[in-house]
mmCIF file of C-alpha atoms and ligand atoms in Angstrom:
data_model
loop_
_atom_site.group_PDB
_atom_site.id
_atom_site.type_symbol
_atom_site.label_atom_id
_atom_site.label_comp_id
_atom_site.label_asym_id
_atom_site.label_seq_id
_atom_site.Cartn_x
_atom_site.Cartn_y
_atom_site.Cartn_z
ATOM 1 C CA MET A 7 19.236 38.289 44.173
ATOM 2 C CA PHE A 8 16.530 35.595 44.017
ATOM 3 C CA TYR A 9 16.530 33.506 40.832
ATOM 4 C CA THR A 10 15.650 30.091 39.413
ATOM 5 C CA GLU A 11 18.243 27.858 37.771
ATOM 6 C CA GLY A 12 18.122 24.515 36.011
ATOM 7 C CA PRO A 13 17.622 23.051 32.503
ATOM 8 C CA LEU A 14 14.390 24.049 30.745
ATOM 9 C CA ALA A 15 12.797 20.694 31.567
ATOM 10 C CA GLY A 16 13.918 20.846 35.203
ATOM 11 C CA PRO A 17 14.722 20.052 37.902
ATOM 12 C CA TRP A 18 14.600 23.683 39.009
ATOM 13 C CA PHE A 19 16.349 25.231 41.965
ATOM 14 C CA THR A 20 15.750 28.504 43.762
ATOM 15 C CA VAL A 21 18.978 30.384 44.433
ATOM 16 C CA ILE A 22 19.473 33.353 46.743
ATOM 17 C CA ALA A 23 22.841 34.961 46.111
ATOM 18 C CA ARG A 24 24.833 38.001 47.122
ATOM 19 C CA TYR A 25 26.906 40.235 44.831
ATOM 20 C CA ASN A 26 29.379 43.016 45.406
ATOM 21 C CA VAL A 27 28.947 46.479 43.972
ATOM 22 C CA SER A 28 31.145 47.102 40.914
ATOM 23 C CA SER A 29 33.077 50.291 40.237
ATOM 24 C CA ASN A 30 29.735 51.667 39.026
ATOM 25 C CA PRO A 31 27.695 52.035 42.220
ATOM 26 C CA ASP A 32 24.495 51.325 40.260
ATOM 27 C CA GLN A 33 25.738 47.934 38.995
ATOM 28 C CA ALA A 34 26.652 44.677 40.688
ATOM 29 C CA ASP A 35 29.784 42.750 39.742
ATOM 30 C CA PRO A 36 28.445 39.543 38.084
ATOM 31 C CA LEU A 37 31.647 37.668 38.903
ATOM 32 C CA SER A 38 31.296 38.291 42.636
ATOM 33 C CA GLU A 39 28.388 35.906 43.315
ATOM 34 C CA LEU A 40 28.245 34.310 46.748
ATOM 35 C CA ARG A 41 25.376 31.832 47.012
ATOM 36 C CA ILE A 42 23.519 32.107 50.301
ATOM 37 C CA ILE A 43 21.020 29.251 49.952
ATOM 38 C CA ARG A 44 19.794 26.919 47.165
ATOM 39 C CA PHE A 45 16.921 24.444 47.229
ATOM 40 C CA GLN A 46 14.776 22.460 44.812
ATOM 41 C CA ASP A 47 11.377 23.751 43.685
ATOM 42 C CA PRO A 48 9.255 21.217 41.733
ATOM 43 C CA GLU A 49 7.358 23.447 39.274
ATOM 44 C CA THR A 50 7.976 26.472 37.070
ATOM 45 C CA ASN A 51 5.440 28.699 38.865
ATOM 46 C CA HIS A 52 4.833 30.084 42.375
ATOM 47 C CA LYS A 53 8.358 31.203 43.151
ATOM 48 C CA ALA A 54 7.280 34.279 45.175
ATOM 49 C CA GLY A 55 10.700 35.958 45.305
ATOM 50 C CA GLN A 56 10.622 38.975 47.577
ATOM 51 C CA LEU A 57 13.896 39.581 49.438
ATOM 52 C CA GLN A 58 14.133 42.197 52.153
ATOM 53 C CA PHE A 59 15.957 42.932 55.351
ATOM 54 C CA GLY A 60 13.645 43.339 58.324
ATOM 55 C CA PRO A 61 13.976 45.985 61.030
ATOM 56 C CA ASP A 62 15.912 43.328 62.991
ATOM 57 C CA GLY A 63 18.646 43.130 60.316
ATOM 58 C CA PHE A 64 17.771 39.572 59.256
ATOM 59 C CA LEU A 65 17.053 38.607 55.644
ATOM 60 C CA TYR A 66 13.416 37.689 54.945
ATOM 61 C CA ILE A 67 12.848 35.454 51.891
ATOM 62 C CA ASN A 68 9.375 34.810 50.461
ATOM 63 C CA VAL A 69 9.054 31.309 48.967
ATOM 64 C CA GLY A 70 6.059 29.957 47.037
ATOM 65 C CA ASP A 71 4.374 26.611 47.722
ATOM 66 C CA GLY A 72 6.057 24.606 44.949
ATOM 67 C CA GLY A 73 3.474 25.472 42.328
ATOM 68 C CA GLY A 74 1.437 23.441 39.925
ATOM 69 C CA GLY A 75 -1.855 24.714 41.434
ATOM 70 C CA GLY A 76 -3.762 23.896 44.596
ATOM 71 C CA ASP A 77 -0.579 23.176 46.615
ATOM 72 C CA GLN A 78 -0.527 19.666 45.127
ATOM 73 C CA HIS A 79 2.882 18.602 46.428
ATOM 74 C CA GLY A 80 3.288 16.777 49.729
ATOM 75 C CA THR A 81 0.603 14.817 51.554
ATOM 76 C CA CYS A 82 -1.329 17.922 52.627
ATOM 77 C CA GLY A 83 0.480 20.496 50.524
ATOM 78 C CA ASN A 84 3.703 22.314 51.324
ATOM 79 C CA GLY A 85 2.241 25.426 52.960
ATOM 80 C CA GLN A 86 1.296 23.598 56.172
ATOM 81 C CA SER A 87 4.412 21.389 56.322
ATOM 82 C CA LYS A 88 7.305 22.581 58.460
ATOM 83 C CA ASN A 89 9.595 20.021 56.770
ATOM 84 C CA THR A 90 9.993 22.056 53.590
ATOM 85 C CA LEU A 91 11.078 25.595 52.771
ATOM 86 C CA LEU A 92 8.260 25.893 50.192
ATOM 87 C CA GLY A 93 5.210 28.015 51.058
ATOM 88 C CA LYS A 94 7.081 30.009 53.693
ATOM 89 C CA ILE A 95 8.737 33.251 54.645
ATOM 90 C CA LEU A 96 12.271 32.373 55.737
ATOM 91 C CA ARG A 97 14.426 34.424 58.102
ATOM 92 C CA LEU A 98 18.206 34.101 57.874
ATOM 93 C CA ASP A 99 21.216 35.747 59.458
ATOM 94 C CA VAL A 100 23.429 36.524 56.452
ATOM 95 C CA ARG A 101 25.686 38.941 58.337
ATOM 96 C CA ASN A 102 26.705 36.328 60.915
ATOM 97 C CA VAL A 103 26.492 38.835 63.734
ATOM 98 C CA ASP A 104 24.069 36.933 66.004
ATOM 99 C CA PRO A 105 26.434 35.172 68.459
ATOM 100 C CA ASN A 106 23.749 32.571 69.227
ATOM 101 C CA ALA A 107 22.862 31.818 65.606
ATOM 102 C CA VAL A 108 22.953 28.130 64.667
ATOM 103 C CA ALA A 109 23.954 26.121 61.592
ATOM 104 C CA PRO A 110 21.867 25.843 58.389
ATOM 105 C CA ASP A 111 19.246 23.118 58.297
ATOM 106 C CA CYS A 112 17.088 22.507 55.184
ATOM 107 C CA GLY A 113 19.131 24.622 52.807
ATOM 108 C CA ALA A 114 22.521 23.285 53.797
ATOM 109 C CA VAL A 115 24.110 23.686 50.339
ATOM 110 C CA PRO A 116 25.963 26.019 50.157
ATOM 111 C CA GLY A 117 24.674 27.367 53.460
ATOM 112 C CA ASN A 118 26.377 30.750 53.637
ATOM 113 C CA TYR A 119 24.071 31.865 56.431
ATOM 114 C CA LYS A 120 23.054 31.046 59.973
ATOM 115 C CA ILE A 121 19.726 30.482 61.705
ATOM 116 C CA PRO A 122 18.787 33.286 64.113
ATOM 117 C CA PHE A 123 18.451 31.812 67.588
ATOM 118 C CA SER A 124 14.962 33.313 67.870
ATOM 119 C CA ASN A 125 13.568 31.510 64.807
ATOM 120 C CA PRO A 126 10.364 29.850 66.048
ATOM 121 C CA PHE A 127 10.820 26.257 64.769
ATOM 122 C CA ARG A 128 14.534 25.857 65.503
ATOM 123 C CA ASP A 129 15.205 22.209 66.471
ATOM 124 C CA GLY A 130 18.604 21.476 64.894
ATOM 125 C CA LEU A 131 19.365 19.284 61.884
ATOM 126 C CA GLY A 132 16.281 17.383 60.623
ATOM 127 C CA GLY A 133 12.690 17.781 61.816
ATOM 128 C CA ASN A 134 11.397 21.290 61.256
ATOM 129 C CA CYS A 135 13.202 23.523 58.800
ATOM 130 C CA ASP A 136 14.884 25.943 61.161
ATOM 131 C CA GLU A 137 14.896 28.620 58.447
ATOM 132 C CA ILE A 138 11.088 29.093 58.688
ATOM 133 C CA TRP A 139 9.791 32.357 60.146
ATOM 134 C CA GLU A 140 6.123 32.208 59.005
ATOM 135 C CA TYR A 141 4.201 29.544 57.045
ATOM 136 C CA GLY A 142 0.953 28.691 55.267
ATOM 137 C CA PHE A 143 1.619 30.699 52.079
ATOM 138 C CA ARG A 144 0.754 29.973 48.480
ATOM 139 C CA ASN A 145 2.683 32.629 46.576
ATOM 140 C CA PRO A 146 3.606 35.678 48.701
ATOM 141 C CA TRP A 147 4.924 37.503 45.655
ATOM 142 C CA ARG A 148 5.510 41.012 47.061
ATOM 143 C CA SER A 149 5.770 42.201 50.650
ATOM 144 C CA SER A 150 7.239 45.146 52.519
ATOM 145 C CA PHE A 151 8.064 46.480 55.945
ATOM 146 C CA ASP A 152 6.676 49.871 56.934
ATOM 147 C CA PRO A 153 9.876 51.786 57.766
ATOM 148 C CA ALA A 154 8.053 53.946 60.311
ATOM 149 C CA THR A 155 6.389 51.168 62.340
ATOM 150 C CA GLY A 156 8.185 47.915 61.421
ATOM 151 C CA ASP A 157 4.827 46.362 60.463
ATOM 152 C CA HIS A 158 4.975 43.749 57.683
ATOM 153 C CA TYR A 159 2.511 43.786 54.754
ATOM 154 C CA ILE A 160 2.344 40.649 52.609
ATOM 155 C CA GLY A 161 0.518 40.409 49.280
ATOM 156 C CA GLU A 162 -0.440 36.722 49.074
ATOM 157 C CA VAL A 163 -1.608 35.538 45.633
ATOM 158 C CA GLY A 164 -4.647 33.249 45.741
ATOM 159 C CA GLN A 165 -5.665 30.271 43.592
ATOM 160 C CA ASN A 166 -8.792 30.805 41.471
ATOM 161 C CA CYS A 167 -10.908 32.850 43.851
ATOM 162 C CA TRP A 168 -9.442 35.107 46.549
ATOM 163 C CA GLU A 169 -6.521 37.553 46.710
ATOM 164 C CA GLU A 170 -5.307 38.636 50.128
ATOM 165 C CA ILE A 171 -3.184 41.149 51.986
ATOM 166 C CA ASP A 172 -1.775 39.988 55.294
ATOM 167 C CA TRP A 173 -0.595 42.307 58.029
ATOM 168 C CA VAL A 174 1.825 41.514 60.859
ATOM 169 C CA ALA A 175 2.314 44.112 63.578
ATOM 170 C CA ALA A 176 5.993 44.849 64.257
ATOM 171 C CA ALA A 177 7.938 42.039 65.935
ATOM 172 C CA THR A 178 4.902 39.709 66.216
ATOM 173 C CA GLY A 179 5.456 37.408 63.209
ATOM 174 C CA ALA A 180 7.352 34.459 64.717
ATOM 175 C CA GLY A 181 5.691 31.159 63.811
ATOM 176 C CA LEU A 182 2.436 32.583 62.427
ATOM 177 C CA ASN A 183 0.380 30.320 60.130
ATOM 178 C CA PHE A 184 -1.366 32.160 57.282
ATOM 179 C CA GLY A 185 -3.665 29.282 56.423
ATOM 180 C CA TRP A 186 -2.939 27.985 52.917
ATOM 181 C CA ARG A 187 -4.007 25.368 51.708
ATOM 182 C CA GLN A 188 -6.623 24.892 54.401
ATOM 183 C CA MET A 189 -7.855 28.367 53.531
ATOM 184 C CA GLU A 190 -7.774 30.760 50.588
ATOM 185 C CA GLY A 191 -8.304 34.218 52.027
ATOM 186 C CA THR A 192 -11.067 33.990 54.617
ATOM 187 C CA HIS A 193 -12.660 30.965 52.866
ATOM 188 C CA CYS A 194 -12.059 27.237 53.071
ATOM 189 C CA PHE A 195 -10.102 25.687 50.187
ATOM 190 C CA ASP A 196 -10.607 22.297 48.569
ATOM 191 C CA THR A 197 -7.737 21.235 46.309
ATOM 192 C CA ASN A 198 -10.134 18.875 44.473
ATOM 193 C CA GLN A 199 -12.521 21.700 43.509
ATOM 194 C CA GLN A 200 -10.292 24.723 43.107
ATOM 195 C CA SER A 201 -12.887 26.954 41.427
ATOM 196 C CA ASN A 202 -15.395 26.541 44.248
ATOM 197 C CA CYS A 203 -14.932 29.875 46.008
ATOM 198 C CA ASN A 204 -16.536 28.842 49.278
ATOM 199 C CA PRO A 205 -16.267 25.043 49.701
ATOM 200 C CA ALA A 206 -16.833 22.985 52.827
ATOM 201 C CA PRO A 207 -13.829 22.511 55.159
ATOM 202 C CA VAL A 208 -11.414 19.729 54.156
ATOM 203 C CA ALA A 209 -9.459 17.939 56.870
ATOM 204 C CA CYS A 210 -5.930 16.753 56.120
ATOM 205 C CA GLY A 211 -3.436 15.081 58.452
ATOM 206 C CA THR A 212 -2.341 17.323 61.307
ATOM 207 C CA SER A 213 -3.114 20.549 59.413
ATOM 208 C CA PRO A 214 -5.335 22.919 61.409
ATOM 209 C CA ALA A 215 -8.949 22.871 60.259
ATOM 210 C CA CYS A 216 -10.330 25.665 58.095
ATOM 211 C CA HIS A 217 -11.216 28.632 60.351
ATOM 212 C CA ASP A 218 -9.077 27.245 63.188
ATOM 213 C CA PRO A 219 -8.367 30.262 65.423
ATOM 214 C CA SER A 220 -4.614 29.649 65.078
ATOM 215 C CA LEU A 221 -4.777 30.667 61.404
ATOM 216 C CA VAL A 222 -4.040 34.322 60.663
ATOM 217 C CA LEU A 223 -6.659 35.839 58.382
ATOM 218 C CA PRO A 224 -5.921 38.588 55.868
ATOM 219 C CA ILE A 225 -6.856 42.171 56.715
ATOM 220 C CA LEU A 226 -8.150 42.557 53.155
ATOM 221 C CA GLU A 227 -9.310 40.170 50.441
ATOM 222 C CA TYR A 228 -10.961 40.541 47.063
ATOM 223 C CA GLY A 229 -12.392 38.184 44.466
ATOM 224 C CA HIS A 230 -11.775 37.695 40.765
ATOM 225 C CA THR A 231 -14.834 39.513 39.460
ATOM 226 C CA GLY A 232 -14.555 42.740 37.477
ATOM 227 C CA SER A 233 -13.403 43.944 34.080
ATOM 228 C CA PRO A 234 -10.558 43.458 33.487
ATOM 229 C CA ALA A 235 -10.806 40.662 36.044
ATOM 230 C CA PRO A 236 -8.324 40.659 38.933
ATOM 231 C CA CYS A 237 -6.244 37.486 39.277
ATOM 232 C CA ALA A 238 -3.121 38.118 41.362
ATOM 233 C CA VAL A 239 -2.485 40.703 44.073
ATOM 234 C CA THR A 240 0.725 42.737 43.831
ATOM 235 C CA GLY A 241 1.647 43.855 47.345
ATOM 236 C CA GLY A 242 2.984 47.377 47.674
ATOM 237 C CA TYR A 243 4.240 49.836 50.258
ATOM 238 C CA VAL A 244 3.135 52.096 53.054
ATOM 239 C CA TYR A 245 3.896 55.596 51.821
ATOM 240 C CA ARG A 246 6.560 57.352 53.928
ATOM 241 C CA GLY A 247 7.922 59.746 51.333
ATOM 242 C CA CYS A 248 8.090 63.545 51.167
ATOM 243 C CA ARG A 249 6.095 64.648 48.144
ATOM 244 C CA MET A 250 2.628 63.455 49.098
ATOM 245 C CA THR A 251 2.286 64.428 52.735
ATOM 246 C CA SER A 252 -1.461 63.847 52.654
ATOM 247 C CA PHE A 253 -0.721 60.160 51.895
ATOM 248 C CA LEU A 254 1.656 59.483 54.794
ATOM 249 C CA GLY A 255 0.778 56.077 56.260
ATOM 250 C CA THR A 256 -1.297 55.048 53.224
ATOM 251 C CA TYR A 257 -0.696 51.518 51.901
ATOM 252 C CA PHE A 258 -0.691 51.195 48.092
ATOM 253 C CA TYR A 259 -1.206 47.861 46.337
ATOM 254 C CA GLY A 260 -2.383 46.558 42.990
ATOM 255 C CA ASP A 261 -3.515 43.606 40.919
ATOM 256 C CA TYR A 262 -1.358 42.127 38.165
ATOM 257 C CA CYS A 263 -4.190 41.264 35.766
ATOM 258 C CA ALA A 264 -6.652 44.083 36.407
ATOM 259 C CA GLY A 265 -3.864 46.679 36.563
ATOM 260 C CA THR A 266 -5.635 48.399 39.442
ATOM 261 C CA VAL A 267 -3.803 50.718 41.860
ATOM 262 C CA LYS A 268 -5.612 50.991 45.182
ATOM 263 C CA SER A 269 -4.888 52.129 48.710
ATOM 264 C CA PHE A 270 -6.088 51.966 52.284
ATOM 265 C CA VAL A 271 -4.980 53.201 55.673
ATOM 266 C CA ASN A 272 -4.480 50.377 58.173
ATOM 267 C CA VAL A 273 -5.813 51.165 61.643
ATOM 268 C CA GLY A 274 -4.757 48.279 63.877
ATOM 269 C CA GLY A 275 -5.658 45.600 61.349
ATOM 270 C CA THR A 276 -8.723 47.314 59.884
ATOM 271 C CA PRO A 277 -8.339 48.885 56.443
ATOM 272 C CA THR A 278 -9.919 52.351 56.329
ATOM 273 C CA SER A 279 -10.228 55.072 53.675
ATOM 274 C CA PRO A 280 -10.237 52.646 50.733
ATOM 275 C CA ALA A 281 -9.484 54.378 47.433
ATOM 276 C CA ASP A 282 -9.024 53.390 43.794
ATOM 277 C CA TRP A 283 -6.386 55.455 41.918
ATOM 278 C CA THR A 284 -6.330 53.432 38.719
ATOM 279 C CA SER A 285 -7.941 56.002 36.434
ATOM 280 C CA SER A 286 -5.572 58.794 37.494
ATOM 281 C CA VAL A 287 -2.371 56.700 37.701
ATOM 282 C CA ASP A 288 -2.995 54.742 34.502
ATOM 283 C CA PRO A 289 -5.705 56.413 32.387
ATOM 284 C CA THR A 290 -4.856 54.309 29.316
ATOM 285 C CA THR A 291 -4.881 51.022 31.316
ATOM 286 C CA THR A 292 -1.451 49.921 30.177
ATOM 287 C CA LEU A 293 -0.906 48.223 33.536
ATOM 288 C CA ALA A 294 -3.517 45.515 32.870
ATOM 289 C CA ASN A 295 -1.737 42.145 32.701
ATOM 290 C CA GLY A 296 1.505 43.813 33.700
ATOM 291 C CA LEU A 297 1.442 45.450 37.143
ATOM 292 C CA SER A 298 4.337 43.332 38.306
ATOM 293 C CA SER A 299 5.704 45.226 41.296
ATOM 294 C CA PHE A 300 5.855 48.340 43.409
ATOM 295 C CA GLY A 301 9.136 49.825 44.581
ATOM 296 C CA VAL A 302 10.426 52.689 46.719
ATOM 297 C CA ASP A 303 13.437 54.967 46.364
ATOM 298 C CA ALA A 304 15.734 56.259 49.084
ATOM 299 C CA GLN A 305 13.315 59.130 49.780
ATOM 300 C CA GLY A 306 10.342 56.776 50.180
ATOM 301 C CA GLU A 307 8.660 57.746 46.914
ATOM 302 C CA VAL A 308 6.677 54.905 45.332
ATOM 303 C CA TYR A 309 7.088 53.438 41.830
ATOM 304 C CA ILE A 310 5.246 50.822 39.748
ATOM 305 C CA THR A 311 6.789 48.481 37.182
ATOM 306 C CA ASP A 312 4.850 47.402 34.091
ATOM 307 C CA ASN A 313 5.907 44.245 32.225
ATOM 308 C CA SER A 314 2.861 44.162 29.931
ATOM 309 C CA GLY A 315 5.125 45.113 27.035
ATOM 310 C CA THR A 316 5.592 48.829 27.594
ATOM 311 C CA GLY A 317 8.527 48.337 29.959
ATOM 312 C CA GLN A 318 7.415 51.457 31.805
ATOM 313 C CA VAL A 319 8.271 52.475 35.329
ATOM 314 C CA LEU A 320 5.595 54.768 36.760
ATOM 315 C CA LYS A 321 5.971 57.049 39.748
ATOM 316 C CA LEU A 322 3.169 58.021 42.117
ATOM 317 C CA VAL A 323 2.914 61.807 42.363
ATOM 318 C CA PRO A 324 0.445 64.011 44.234
ATOM 319 C CA PRO A 325 -2.963 64.688 42.691
ATOM 320 C CA PHE A 326 -2.621 68.004 40.868
ATOM 321 C CA PRO A 327 -5.446 69.869 42.671
ATOM 322 C CA ASN A 328 -3.727 69.083 45.997
ATOM 323 C CA LEU A 329 -0.589 71.016 45.104
ATOM 324 C CA GLU A 330 0.110 74.344 46.779
ATOM 325 C CA VAL A 331 2.406 76.944 45.297
ATOM 326 C CA SER A 332 4.627 78.278 48.046
ATOM 327 C CA GLY A 333 8.045 79.811 48.487
ATOM 328 C CA ASP A 334 11.146 78.701 46.625
ATOM 329 C CA GLY A 335 12.448 76.206 49.140
ATOM 330 C CA ALA A 336 11.848 74.441 52.409
ATOM 331 C CA GLY A 337 10.713 76.935 55.032
ATOM 332 C CA SER A 338 10.535 79.753 52.518
ATOM 333 C CA VAL A 339 7.332 81.700 52.123
ATOM 334 C CA LEU A 340 6.107 82.881 48.752
ATOM 335 C CA LEU A 341 8.304 85.862 47.976
ATOM 336 C CA LEU A 342 6.846 88.801 46.078
ATOM 337 C CA ASP A 343 9.566 91.404 46.503
ATOM 338 C CA LYS A 344 9.421 94.567 44.397
ATOM 339 C CA THR A 345 13.101 95.185 44.999
ATOM 340 C CA GLY A 346 14.117 91.955 43.251
ATOM 341 C CA ASP A 347 12.771 89.127 41.145
ATOM 342 C CA TRP A 348 9.647 87.544 42.507
ATOM 343 C CA THR A 349 10.099 83.804 42.831
ATOM 344 C CA TRP A 350 8.096 80.855 43.992
ATOM 345 C CA GLU A 351 8.384 77.121 44.277
ATOM 346 C CA ASP A 352 9.002 75.129 41.097
ATOM 347 C CA LEU A 353 6.142 72.668 41.523
ATOM 348 C CA PHE A 354 7.373 70.337 38.800
ATOM 349 C CA ARG A 355 10.770 69.996 40.443
ATOM 350 C CA SER A 356 9.322 69.440 43.878
ATOM 351 C CA THR A 357 6.451 67.098 42.948
ATOM 352 C CA ASP A 358 7.172 65.594 39.485
ATOM 353 C CA VAL A 359 3.617 66.580 38.574
ATOM 354 C CA PRO A 360 3.658 68.181 35.097
ATOM 355 C CA VAL A 361 3.028 71.957 35.260
ATOM 356 C CA SER A 362 2.131 73.639 31.975
ATOM 357 C CA PHE A 363 2.421 77.206 33.314
ATOM 358 C CA TYR A 364 1.712 79.398 36.318
ATOM 359 C CA ARG A 365 -0.846 82.193 36.678
ATOM 360 C CA VAL A 366 -0.241 85.161 38.961
ATOM 361 C CA TYR A 367 -3.403 86.905 40.126
ATOM 362 C CA ARG A 368 -3.542 90.409 41.593
ATOM 363 C CA GLY A 369 -6.450 91.777 43.595
ATOM 364 C CA THR A 370 -7.640 92.749 47.008
ATOM 365 C CA PRO A 371 -8.312 90.236 49.801
ATOM 366 C CA ASN A 372 -11.870 88.926 49.668
ATOM 367 C CA GLY A 373 -12.353 90.927 46.453
ATOM 368 C CA HIS A 374 -11.756 90.397 42.762
ATOM 369 C CA PHE A 375 -8.488 89.006 41.340
ATOM 370 C CA ASP A 376 -7.371 89.374 37.746
ATOM 371 C CA CYS A 377 -4.653 87.262 36.170
ATOM 372 C CA VAL A 378 -1.757 89.623 35.427
ATOM 373 C CA LEU A 379 0.942 87.167 34.376
ATOM 374 C CA LYS A 380 1.153 83.794 32.671
ATOM 375 C CA THR A 381 4.615 82.223 32.832
ATOM 376 C CA THR A 382 6.249 78.818 32.413
ATOM 377 C CA VAL A 383 9.070 79.631 34.830
ATOM 378 C CA PRO A 384 8.426 80.180 38.528
ATOM 379 C CA LYS A 385 9.442 83.846 38.600
ATOM 380 C CA TRP A 386 8.205 87.272 37.701
ATOM 381 C CA PRO A 387 10.083 89.249 35.023
ATOM 382 C CA ALA A 388 12.864 91.433 36.413
ATOM 383 C CA GLY A 389 11.646 94.593 38.068
ATOM 384 C CA GLY A 390 8.497 93.212 39.600
ATOM 385 C CA ASP A 391 4.956 94.419 39.053
ATOM 386 C CA PRO A 392 4.819 97.871 37.411
ATOM 387 C CA ALA A 393 1.363 98.474 38.850
ATOM 388 C CA ALA A 394 1.013 100.133 42.243
ATOM 389 C CA PRO A 395 -1.896 100.306 44.647
ATOM 390 C CA ALA A 396 -3.661 103.572 45.353
ATOM 391 C CA ALA A 397 -2.847 105.484 48.562
ATOM 392 C CA ASP A 398 -3.876 103.543 51.674
ATOM 393 C CA GLN A 399 -4.734 100.510 49.519
ATOM 394 C CA LEU A 400 -2.866 97.246 49.004
ATOM 395 C CA PHE A 401 -2.456 94.502 46.444
ATOM 396 C CA ALA A 402 -2.617 90.824 47.221
ATOM 397 C CA TYR A 403 -1.118 88.230 44.865
ATOM 398 C CA LEU A 404 -1.914 84.598 44.408
ATOM 399 C CA VAL A 405 -0.001 82.118 42.232
ATOM 400 C CA THR A 406 -1.596 78.980 40.823
ATOM 401 C CA ALA A 407 -0.164 76.152 38.759
ATOM 402 C CA VAL A 408 -1.965 74.944 35.649
ATOM 403 C CA ASN A 409 -1.550 71.775 33.646
ATOM 404 C CA ALA A 410 -3.348 70.007 30.872
ATOM 405 C CA SER A 411 -6.092 68.677 33.114
ATOM 406 C CA SER A 412 -6.738 71.393 35.667
ATOM 407 C CA GLU A 413 -5.632 74.440 37.627
ATOM 408 C CA GLU A 414 -4.294 73.998 41.122
ATOM 409 C CA THR A 415 -7.264 74.905 43.283
ATOM 410 C CA ALA A 416 -6.439 74.983 46.954
ATOM 411 C CA THR A 417 -9.529 75.727 48.944
ATOM 412 C CA GLY A 418 -9.943 78.752 51.158
ATOM 413 C CA HIS A 419 -8.555 81.378 48.790
ATOM 414 C CA PRO A 420 -10.582 84.551 49.308
ATOM 415 C CA GLY A 421 -12.116 86.408 46.431
ATOM 416 C CA THR A 422 -13.135 85.732 42.827
ATOM 417 C CA PHE A 423 -10.588 84.961 40.107
ATOM 418 C CA ASN A 424 -10.584 85.918 36.429
ATOM 419 C CA ALA A 425 -8.227 83.575 34.568
ATOM 420 C CA ALA A 426 -9.227 85.025 31.180
ATOM 421 C CA SER A 427 -7.478 88.311 31.904
ATOM 422 C CA CYS A 428 -3.953 86.841 31.568
ATOM 423 C CA PRO A 429 -1.990 88.977 29.072
HETATM 424 CA CA1 CA B 8 15.424 21.260 62.070
HETATM 425 CA CA1 CA B 9 -3.874 33.165 53.909
#
């Protein structure tokens, strides 16, 4: 768990702690807290807060820049300073299985972790904070690893102008500098004119200059124009679930203020196939000022949390027209067997997309099909179809799902279909 503690007026501390599972496997035991790391954070905002284990088994901790706006703490801000944990993604060994791991450095109290030997700025006590994995962040609120590739996607919240999504190919993140506060997105940043969305470069100390080639640029950025106006990116996940096979490899993300749900497919650092799903995921725009996070379940299905007041958790499900009625289980073809009950896949169970009812059409291939059954359960009444084809003729059947908005309409079905003939 990642949380903030301290009196209301401060000082505030960020705490990362571990808990044991209670007798209820869905609940932690609150009395079992073991604090991993604790450090001071000067403001009430910009905590970031994502915790995740990487493909290497180490714990990655996203930490904001200390807050207050414009990375105002420290001589040149915290993001570019390697002497603070603020404005970083940290990488810790909390399992103590790396035999070469070294002692805690900047977060020494209580220090229930070790520094992986391969951390890029490891120099022992003092100097650089050995906990740092990547730096130059403002508020990397949500991030995720693609379980199929190990690539890391980081939603980095901007100041007043630019939101960004950063991408790190698997196992290439050590020591990368993501630019803040020298840059906001792909633009220079001036802490003295924070609403200038494209200011002149500002030099500061030993920080790399704006547009220095050592700074890692986002693969996607967007501004704060629109209605409702975007203001803070909410990083999401690369889809690797089962129910939306046409979306495998698609990265979903959103914006907290605008409530938008968008996607792209990353091809080697270039976003392709951009799409906006907001109107179908959230037709009543309840997510505006509330799209706080994405999540995934054990099957890789993607969820969205809404803290705008509804308290809703939404789940991404396939677009209804993309559904295909098939047999009643994996590897099973659609079964229309006159000797038993005809059955087919329960599309609601397998997709979570609401199905109002099914239509069964009967006709001849490439000819005319009439609806001969309308049913809410995925089976024909006992006994099968009482009709029979004429000698040397055959019937073909086709089942479609229907809901409030449309009828499942897979392309390529031969013939013409008369839905009005349903009994
Ligand atoms: Ca050090
Ligand atoms: Ca950046």
